[in-house]
Amino acid sequence: MNIYMDLHTHTAASGHGYSTLKENIEAAKELGLKYLGLSEHGPAMPGGPHVFFFSNYRCIPRHHGDLRLFCGVEANILDYEGNLDVEEEILRRMDYVIASMHTFCVRPGSLEENTRAAIRAMQNPYVKILGHPDDSRYPLDYELLVKTALEEKVALEVNNSSLNPQAARKGGRENIIALLNICKRYRAPVILGTDSHICYTVGRFEKTFELIREVDFPEELILNGRQDGIAQLVNCL
Ligand SMILES: [Zn+2]
Ligand SMILES: [Zn+2]
């Protein structure tokens, strides 16, 4: 299938990534992507960028030949009410927002607590993607999540890095299979993200493709493969 975009990438600015924005852009262009998303970690991530990093996005050129760059944030969910570490004032200026749970920023709770956190975050009007809802340390009620995703027009992410055997998140494979099966039943679209922290993995979804084939997931529900997929994920086109 054609893949037009990767909206989950980080740079050295995250404090634990290794490439520059230019290197990520070049990698995306080499693969023929149409859209690349810079989704740097929100300021609550230890070593992450200061909030000024996000308010200065206006200086970044957005068109690079046939590639268009979108600048957003992977905001941290801070509590079970789904509060984020980025103020509305900044969220409003982002091209798109991913919301995710990370152990450094929110303590894993019960299934009910984690699910409430995720759902409240998805109800935030600026949030377009729920990042890596596949971590066994944060059990989630997938059926409720999928229903909310459809109601709020938020895409659930299938995270290629979670399928790496060395991933910090645990249970990625089993959890993604469970999630995809429910998405298939409800006809809920998903977004594939590499969660790249180095340019060599930008736009490369090999592990995800294997899984997609395994569960026979319908291609039309994968937003990355649709020319119009970008329209529901970003604020500006
Ligand atoms: Zn990271
Ligand atoms: Zn993340």
GROMACS .gro file of C-alpha atoms in nm, residues 76-177:
model
  102
   76ASN     CA    1   0.204   1.423   2.790
   77ILE     CA    2  -0.112   1.317   2.969
   78LEU     CA    3  -0.044   1.421   3.328
   79ASP     CA    4  -0.328   1.269   3.528
   80TYR     CA    5  -0.643   1.057   3.514
   81GLU     CA    6  -0.847   1.361   3.414
   82GLY     CA    7  -0.656   1.373   3.087
   83ASN     CA    8  -0.488   1.707   3.154
   84LEU     CA    9  -0.194   1.776   2.921
   85ASP     CA   10   0.145   1.937   2.984
   86VAL     CA   11   0.090   2.198   2.710
   87GLU     CA   12  -0.130   2.500   2.767
   88GLU     CA   13  -0.421   2.577   2.539
   89GLU     CA   14  -0.245   2.889   2.416
   90ILE     CA   15   0.026   2.667   2.262
   91LEU     CA   16  -0.201   2.377   2.162
   92ARG     CA   17  -0.402   2.620   1.951
   93ARG     CA   18  -0.094   2.708   1.750
   94MET     CA   19   0.012   2.349   1.676
   95ASP     CA   20  -0.056   2.192   1.335
   96TYR     CA   21  -0.169   1.880   1.523
   97VAL     CA   22  -0.148   1.726   1.867
   98ILE     CA   23  -0.076   1.370   1.978
   99ALA     CA   24  -0.158   1.285   2.341
  100SER     CA   25   0.028   0.997   2.506
  101MET     CA   26   0.095   0.841   2.842
  102HIS     CA   27   0.458   0.804   2.950
  103THR     CA   28   0.578   0.659   3.280
  104PHE     CA   29   0.786   0.969   3.360
  105CYS     CA   30   0.476   1.188   3.343
  106VAL     CA   31   0.180   0.987   3.473
  107ARG     CA   32   0.178   0.692   3.709
  108PRO     CA   33   0.006   0.386   3.561
  109GLY     CA   34  -0.337   0.351   3.722
  110SER     CA   35  -0.618   0.097   3.715
  111LEU     CA   36  -0.790   0.011   3.389
  112GLU     CA   37  -1.065   0.258   3.478
  113GLU     CA   38  -0.820   0.537   3.563
  114ASN     CA   39  -0.607   0.490   3.251
  115THR     CA   40  -0.915   0.471   3.031
  116ARG     CA   41  -1.057   0.789   3.182
  117ALA     CA   42  -0.725   0.967   3.126
  118ALA     CA   43  -0.716   0.861   2.761
  119ILE     CA   44  -1.080   0.944   2.695
  120ARG     CA   45  -1.058   1.287   2.857
  121ALA     CA   46  -0.747   1.361   2.653
  122MET     CA   47  -0.929   1.255   2.335
  123GLN     CA   48  -1.212   1.491   2.425
  124ASN     CA   49  -0.965   1.779   2.418
  125PRO     CA   50  -1.056   1.952   2.089
  126TYR     CA   51  -0.690   1.999   1.990
  127VAL     CA   52  -0.598   1.630   2.022
  128LYS     CA   53  -0.606   1.445   1.689
  129ILE     CA   54  -0.413   1.127   1.772
  130LEU     CA   55  -0.389   0.906   2.080
  131GLY     CA   56  -0.026   0.788   2.084
  132HIS     CA   57   0.071   0.425   2.146
  133PRO     CA   58  -0.238   0.297   2.334
  134ASP     CA   59  -0.061  -0.040   2.342
  135ASP     CA   60   0.136  -0.044   2.664
  136SER     CA   61   0.058  -0.323   2.912
  137ARG     CA   62   0.173  -0.093   3.192
  138TYR     CA   63  -0.135   0.120   3.111
  139PRO     CA   64  -0.421  -0.125   3.058
  140LEU     CA   65  -0.707   0.038   2.866
  141ASP     CA   66  -1.067  -0.051   2.783
  142TYR     CA   67  -1.023  -0.075   2.406
  143GLU     CA   68  -1.390  -0.090   2.323
  144LEU     CA   69  -1.457   0.238   2.504
  145LEU     CA   70  -1.149   0.390   2.348
  146VAL     CA   71  -1.259   0.298   1.996
  147LYS     CA   72  -1.609   0.437   2.054
  148THR     CA   73  -1.462   0.763   2.184
  149ALA     CA   74  -1.218   0.782   1.892
  150LEU     CA   75  -1.511   0.765   1.650
  151GLU     CA   76  -1.717   1.020   1.843
  152GLU     CA   77  -1.430   1.267   1.883
  153LYS     CA   78  -1.275   1.201   1.540
  154VAL     CA   79  -0.943   1.112   1.701
  155ALA     CA   80  -0.721   0.851   1.537
  156LEU     CA   81  -0.578   0.572   1.749
  157GLU     CA   82  -0.215   0.513   1.673
  158VAL     CA   83  -0.054   0.186   1.572
  159ASN     CA   84   0.300   0.248   1.687
  160ASN     CA   85   0.575   0.074   1.494
  161SER     CA   86   0.826   0.124   1.777
  162SER     CA   87   0.603  -0.067   2.019
  163LEU     CA   88   0.659  -0.373   1.799
  164ASN     CA   89   1.033  -0.356   1.850
  165PRO     CA   90   1.135  -0.640   2.085
  166GLN     CA   91   1.358  -0.393   2.272
  167ALA     CA   92   1.077  -0.142   2.322
  168ALA     CA   93   1.032   0.011   2.666
  169ARG     CA   94   0.658  -0.042   2.633
  170LYS     CA   95   0.551  -0.398   2.699
  171GLY     CA   96   0.291  -0.620   2.533
  172GLY     CA   97   0.279  -0.407   2.218
  173ARG     CA   98   0.212  -0.688   1.977
  174GLU     CA   99  -0.075  -0.853   2.167
  175ASN     CA  100  -0.229  -0.519   2.255
  176ILE     CA  101  -0.213  -0.385   1.900
  177ILE     CA  102  -0.375  -0.704   1.768
   0.00000   0.00000   0.00000
